[in-house]
PDB file of C-alpha atoms in Angstrom:
ATOM      1  CA  SER A 976      -3.887   1.868  17.593  1.00  0.00           C
ATOM      2  CA  SER A 977      -6.757  -0.544  17.654  1.00  0.00           C
ATOM      3  CA  GLY A 978      -8.639  -2.590  15.112  1.00  0.00           C
ATOM      4  CA  ILE A 979      -6.972  -4.412  12.240  1.00  0.00           C
ATOM      5  CA  ASN A 980      -3.215  -4.288  11.806  1.00  0.00           C
ATOM      6  CA  ALA A 981      -1.674  -5.779   8.669  1.00  0.00           C
ATOM      7  CA  GLU A 982       2.058  -6.171   9.221  1.00  0.00           C
ATOM      8  CA  TYR A 983       2.263  -8.975   6.612  1.00  0.00           C
ATOM      9  CA  GLY A 984       4.703 -11.001   8.747  1.00  0.00           C
ATOM     10  CA  GLY A 985       2.081 -13.714   9.187  1.00  0.00           C
ATOM     11  CA  GLY A 986       0.560 -13.639   5.697  1.00  0.00           C
ATOM     12  CA  LEU A 987      -1.938 -11.373   4.006  1.00  0.00           C
ATOM     13  CA  CYS A 988      -4.013 -10.672   7.138  1.00  0.00           C
ATOM     14  CA  GLY A 989      -7.299 -11.252   5.291  1.00  0.00           C
ATOM     15  CA  TRP A 990      -6.385  -8.992   2.353  1.00  0.00           C
ATOM     16  CA  SER A 991      -6.767 -10.434  -1.151  1.00  0.00           C
ATOM     17  CA  ASP A 992      -6.048  -9.833  -4.816  1.00  0.00           C
ATOM     18  CA  HIS A 993      -8.690  -7.962  -6.788  1.00  0.00           C
ATOM     19  CA  LYS A 994      -9.644 -10.034  -9.828  1.00  0.00           C
ATOM     20  CA  LYS A 995     -10.069  -7.045 -12.169  1.00  0.00           C
ATOM     21  CA  ASP A 996      -6.409  -6.042 -12.351  1.00  0.00           C
ATOM     22  CA  GLN A 997      -3.431  -7.036 -14.511  1.00  0.00           C
ATOM     23  CA  PHE A 998      -1.088  -8.383 -11.810  1.00  0.00           C
ATOM     24  CA  ASP A 999      -0.785  -8.972  -8.072  1.00  0.00           C
ATOM     25  CA  TRP A1000       0.809  -7.415  -5.032  1.00  0.00           C
ATOM     26  CA  THR A1001       3.552  -9.737  -3.709  1.00  0.00           C
ATOM     27  CA  ARG A1002       4.419 -10.525  -0.078  1.00  0.00           C
ATOM     28  CA  HIS A1003       8.199 -10.130   0.094  1.00  0.00           C
ATOM     29  CA  ARG A1004      11.164  -9.540   2.379  1.00  0.00           C
ATOM     30  CA  GLY A1005      14.577  -8.023   1.741  1.00  0.00           C
ATOM     31  CA  SER A1006      15.357  -6.064  -1.414  1.00  0.00           C
ATOM     32  CA  THR A1007      13.209  -6.357  -4.505  1.00  0.00           C
ATOM     33  CA  GLY A1008      14.694  -8.045  -7.571  1.00  0.00           C
ATOM     34  CA  THR A1009      15.538  -4.820  -9.403  1.00  0.00           C
ATOM     35  CA  MET A1010      18.418  -2.473  -8.563  1.00  0.00           C
ATOM     36  CA  ASN A1011      17.672   1.146  -7.548  1.00  0.00           C
ATOM     37  CA  THR A1012      13.998   0.613  -6.818  1.00  0.00           C
ATOM     38  CA  GLY A1013      11.852  -0.738  -3.995  1.00  0.00           C
ATOM     39  CA  PRO A1014      12.695  -1.073  -0.304  1.00  0.00           C
ATOM     40  CA  LYS A1015      15.661  -2.955   1.173  1.00  0.00           C
ATOM     41  CA  TYR A1016      13.730  -3.959   4.311  1.00  0.00           C
ATOM     42  CA  ASP A1017      10.268  -3.856   5.838  1.00  0.00           C
ATOM     43  CA  HIS A1018       8.960  -0.971   7.925  1.00  0.00           C
ATOM     44  CA  THR A1019       7.855  -2.990  10.984  1.00  0.00           C
ATOM     45  CA  ARG A1020      11.231  -4.438  11.932  1.00  0.00           C
ATOM     46  CA  GLY A1021      13.513  -2.297   9.777  1.00  0.00           C
ATOM     47  CA  SER A1022      15.064  -5.613   8.809  1.00  0.00           C
ATOM     48  CA  PRO A1023      15.501  -7.692   5.650  1.00  0.00           C
ATOM     49  CA  LYS A1024      13.802 -10.510   7.611  1.00  0.00           C
ATOM     50  CA  GLY A1025      10.486  -8.651   7.879  1.00  0.00           C
ATOM     51  CA  TYR A1026       7.740  -8.802   5.248  1.00  0.00           C
ATOM     52  CA  TYR A1027       5.928  -6.128   3.245  1.00  0.00           C
ATOM     53  CA  MET A1028       3.669  -6.045   0.169  1.00  0.00           C
ATOM     54  CA  TYR A1029       4.943  -4.631  -3.125  1.00  0.00           C
ATOM     55  CA  ILE A1030       4.407  -4.433  -6.868  1.00  0.00           C
ATOM     56  CA  GLU A1031       7.228  -5.672  -9.099  1.00  0.00           C
ATOM     57  CA  ALA A1032       7.566  -3.453 -12.183  1.00  0.00           C
ATOM     58  CA  SER A1033       9.799  -5.836 -14.183  1.00  0.00           C
ATOM     59  CA  LEU A1034       8.688  -7.703 -17.315  1.00  0.00           C
ATOM     60  CA  PRO A1035       6.151  -8.952 -18.229  1.00  0.00           C
ATOM     61  CA  ARG A1036       4.565  -5.821 -16.721  1.00  0.00           C
ATOM     62  CA  ILE A1037       3.849  -2.956 -19.126  1.00  0.00           C
ATOM     63  CA  VAL A1038       3.057   0.744 -18.661  1.00  0.00           C
ATOM     64  CA  GLY A1039      -0.247   1.297 -16.889  1.00  0.00           C
ATOM     65  CA  ASP A1040      -0.673  -2.264 -15.546  1.00  0.00           C
ATOM     66  CA  LYS A1041      -2.549  -2.172 -12.235  1.00  0.00           C
ATOM     67  CA  ALA A1042      -2.268  -4.350  -9.135  1.00  0.00           C
ATOM     68  CA  ILE A1043      -5.069  -4.022  -6.571  1.00  0.00           C
ATOM     69  CA  LEU A1044      -4.955  -5.357  -3.013  1.00  0.00           C
ATOM     70  CA  LYS A1045      -8.316  -5.267  -1.254  1.00  0.00           C
ATOM     71  CA  SER A1046      -9.139  -5.462   2.417  1.00  0.00           C
ATOM     72  CA  PRO A1047     -11.788  -7.610   4.018  1.00  0.00           C
ATOM     73  CA  SER A1048     -15.050  -5.778   4.798  1.00  0.00           C
ATOM     74  CA  PHE A1049     -14.899  -3.684   7.945  1.00  0.00           C
ATOM     75  CA  SER A1050     -17.602  -2.147  10.123  1.00  0.00           C
ATOM     76  CA  ALA A1051     -17.044   1.114  11.954  1.00  0.00           C
ATOM     77  CA  SER A1052     -19.329   2.441  14.655  1.00  0.00           C
ATOM     78  CA  GLY A1053     -17.699   5.869  14.519  1.00  0.00           C
ATOM     79  CA  GLN A1054     -15.011   7.733  12.662  1.00  0.00           C
ATOM     80  CA  CYS A1055     -11.699   5.929  12.280  1.00  0.00           C
ATOM     81  CA  THR A1056      -8.310   6.613  10.733  1.00  0.00           C
ATOM     82  CA  LEU A1057      -6.487   4.572   8.106  1.00  0.00           C
ATOM     83  CA  ASN A1058      -2.738   4.441   8.804  1.00  0.00           C
ATOM     84  CA  PHE A1059      -0.112   2.897   6.535  1.00  0.00           C
ATOM     85  CA  TRP A1060       3.531   3.153   5.483  1.00  0.00           C
ATOM     86  CA  TYR A1061       4.669   3.219   1.866  1.00  0.00           C
ATOM     87  CA  THR A1062       7.837   3.553  -0.168  1.00  0.00           C
ATOM     88  CA  MET A1063       8.001   4.633  -3.805  1.00  0.00           C
ATOM     89  CA  TYR A1064      11.637   4.607  -4.839  1.00  0.00           C
ATOM     90  CA  GLY A1065      12.766   4.466  -8.458  1.00  0.00           C
ATOM     91  CA  ARG A1066      13.148   6.615 -11.565  1.00  0.00           C
ATOM     92  CA  THR A1067       9.970   5.327 -13.223  1.00  0.00           C
ATOM     93  CA  ILE A1068       7.508   5.167 -10.320  1.00  0.00           C
ATOM     94  CA  ALA A1069       3.927   5.758 -11.420  1.00  0.00           C
ATOM     95  CA  ASP A1070       1.039   5.909  -8.912  1.00  0.00           C
ATOM     96  CA  LEU A1071      -0.184   4.598  -5.591  1.00  0.00           C
ATOM     97  CA  ASN A1072      -3.924   5.125  -5.064  1.00  0.00           C
ATOM     98  CA  VAL A1073      -6.082   4.235  -2.087  1.00  0.00           C
ATOM     99  CA  HIS A1074      -9.745   3.534  -2.817  1.00  0.00           C
ATOM    100  CA  LEU A1075     -12.638   3.479  -0.368  1.00  0.00           C
ATOM    101  CA  VAL A1076     -15.518   1.164  -1.267  1.00  0.00           C
ATOM    102  CA  ASN A1077     -18.783   1.542   0.646  1.00  0.00           C
ATOM    103  CA  GLU A1078     -22.526   1.298   0.084  1.00  0.00           C
ATOM    104  CA  THR A1079     -22.537   4.438  -2.082  1.00  0.00           C
ATOM    105  CA  GLY A1080     -19.690   3.529  -4.459  1.00  0.00           C
ATOM    106  CA  GLN A1081     -15.925   3.503  -4.948  1.00  0.00           C
ATOM    107  CA  TYR A1082     -13.779   6.595  -4.419  1.00  0.00           C
ATOM    108  CA  VAL A1083     -10.067   7.458  -4.613  1.00  0.00           C
ATOM    109  CA  ILE A1084      -9.380   8.947  -1.170  1.00  0.00           C
ATOM    110  CA  TRP A1085      -5.580   9.220  -1.303  1.00  0.00           C
ATOM    111  CA  SER A1086      -3.084   9.308  -4.167  1.00  0.00           C
ATOM    112  CA  ILE A1087       0.590  10.016  -4.785  1.00  0.00           C
ATOM    113  CA  SER A1088       2.767   9.810  -7.891  1.00  0.00           C
ATOM    114  CA  GLY A1089       6.457   9.655  -8.752  1.00  0.00           C
ATOM    115  CA  ASP A1090       9.685   8.897  -6.919  1.00  0.00           C
ATOM    116  CA  GLN A1091       9.367   9.664  -3.184  1.00  0.00           C
ATOM    117  CA  GLY A1092      12.864   8.453  -2.217  1.00  0.00           C
ATOM    118  CA  PRO A1093      14.036   5.238  -0.518  1.00  0.00           C
ATOM    119  CA  ASP A1094      12.583   5.827   2.974  1.00  0.00           C
ATOM    120  CA  TRP A1095       9.327   4.487   4.356  1.00  0.00           C
ATOM    121  CA  ILE A1096       6.772   7.307   4.646  1.00  0.00           C
ATOM    122  CA  GLN A1097       3.717   7.265   6.925  1.00  0.00           C
ATOM    123  CA  ALA A1098       0.319   8.254   5.587  1.00  0.00           C
ATOM    124  CA  THR A1099      -2.912   8.751   7.534  1.00  0.00           C
ATOM    125  CA  TYR A1100      -6.426   9.390   6.318  1.00  0.00           C
ATOM    126  CA  ASN A1101      -9.529  10.145   8.399  1.00  0.00           C
ATOM    127  CA  LEU A1102     -12.325   7.948   7.077  1.00  0.00           C
ATOM    128  CA  PRO A1103     -15.905   9.200   7.172  1.00  0.00           C
ATOM    129  CA  THR A1104     -18.346   7.478   9.525  1.00  0.00           C
ATOM    130  CA  MET A1105     -19.920   4.532   7.708  1.00  0.00           C
ATOM    131  CA  SER A1106     -21.339   1.158   8.620  1.00  0.00           C
ATOM    132  CA  GLN A1107     -19.372  -1.045   6.243  1.00  0.00           C
ATOM    133  CA  PHE A1108     -16.392  -0.444   3.966  1.00  0.00           C
ATOM    134  CA  GLN A1109     -13.377  -1.892   2.194  1.00  0.00           C
ATOM    135  CA  ILE A1110     -10.022  -0.303   1.356  1.00  0.00           C
ATOM    136  CA  MET A1111      -8.126  -1.060  -1.848  1.00  0.00           C
ATOM    137  CA  PHE A1112      -4.478  -0.246  -2.560  1.00  0.00           C
ATOM    138  CA  GLU A1113      -3.874   0.238  -6.284  1.00  0.00           C
ATOM    139  CA  GLY A1114      -0.290   0.253  -7.569  1.00  0.00           C
ATOM    140  CA  ILE A1115       0.220   1.337 -11.184  1.00  0.00           C
ATOM    141  CA  ARG A1116       3.307   0.385 -13.167  1.00  0.00           C
ATOM    142  CA  GLY A1117       5.342   3.227 -14.693  1.00  0.00           C
ATOM    143  CA  ASP A1118       7.185   3.265 -18.003  1.00  0.00           C
ATOM    144  CA  ASN A1119      10.162   1.082 -17.007  1.00  0.00           C
ATOM    145  CA  VAL A1120      11.391  -1.492 -14.469  1.00  0.00           C
ATOM    146  CA  GLY A1121      12.473   1.100 -11.866  1.00  0.00           C
ATOM    147  CA  GLY A1122       8.976   1.439 -10.445  1.00  0.00           C
ATOM    148  CA  ASP A1123       8.544  -0.902  -7.460  1.00  0.00           C
ATOM    149  CA  ILE A1124       6.012   0.388  -4.887  1.00  0.00           C
ATOM    150  CA  ALA A1125       5.637  -1.110  -1.391  1.00  0.00           C
ATOM    151  CA  ILE A1126       3.252  -0.816   1.586  1.00  0.00           C
ATOM    152  CA  ASP A1127       3.488  -2.079   5.163  1.00  0.00           C
ATOM    153  CA  ASP A1128       1.840  -1.770   8.579  1.00  0.00           C
ATOM    154  CA  VAL A1129      -1.680  -0.974   7.402  1.00  0.00           C
ATOM    155  CA  SER A1130      -3.933  -0.293  10.398  1.00  0.00           C
ATOM    156  CA  PHE A1131      -7.168   1.372  11.443  1.00  0.00           C
ATOM    157  CA  SER A1132      -7.503   3.287  14.689  1.00  0.00           C
ATOM    158  CA  ALA A1133     -10.558   4.652  16.447  1.00  0.00           C
ATOM    159  CA  GLN A1134      -9.020   8.058  17.080  1.00  0.00           C
ATOM    160  CA  THR A1135      -8.804  10.622  14.318  1.00  0.00           C
ATOM    161  CA  ALA A1136      -5.485  11.987  13.130  1.00  0.00           C
ATOM    162  CA  THR A1137      -4.275  14.835  11.000  1.00  0.00           C
ATOM    163  CA  ASN A1138      -3.929  13.639   7.396  1.00  0.00           C
ATOM    164  CA  SER A1139      -0.170  13.601   6.960  1.00  0.00           C
ATOM    165  CA  ALA A1140       2.968  11.990   5.638  1.00  0.00           C
ATOM    166  CA  ARG A1141       5.981  11.255   7.841  1.00  0.00           C
ATOM    167  CA  SER A1142       9.287   9.717   6.817  1.00  0.00           C
ATOM    168  CA  SER A1143      11.076   6.888   8.620  1.00  0.00           C
ATOM    169  CA  ARG A1144      14.476   5.296   8.075  1.00  0.00           C
TER     170      ARG A1144
END
């Protein structure tokens, strides 16, 4: 894969908090602070020493609170594919949405809801050809503390892929 690769081991890789949300994505390693939700390790290393980004659903968060992580602006000379890994483990998981922002507006291009189990799952999405764009990951808090959502290894590649989800332990 070529282009940007956000593994989060060295920081936020140019990604930033969106100012029009209720809380922030957190760079973290190891288990999250709540039992029976969130990952125990990152995807990159499969180790509690590796980092990932996640939303913490514990108080003071309330139902429907949103955390948005936005990418820097990218330019693409041809079609490219967004690749990332996510985990959505917990009884009260709400939603993970991926938004595309370009010169024509903002669009939800990928979305999943509910408990997907404890494993990291790969997602890919073929982006349309466009000159400049940003990607935003939106995590939405469910109705209780068991709703931690995490992402890792976000990358863009020049080749196209089949839109898919693949599990990894």
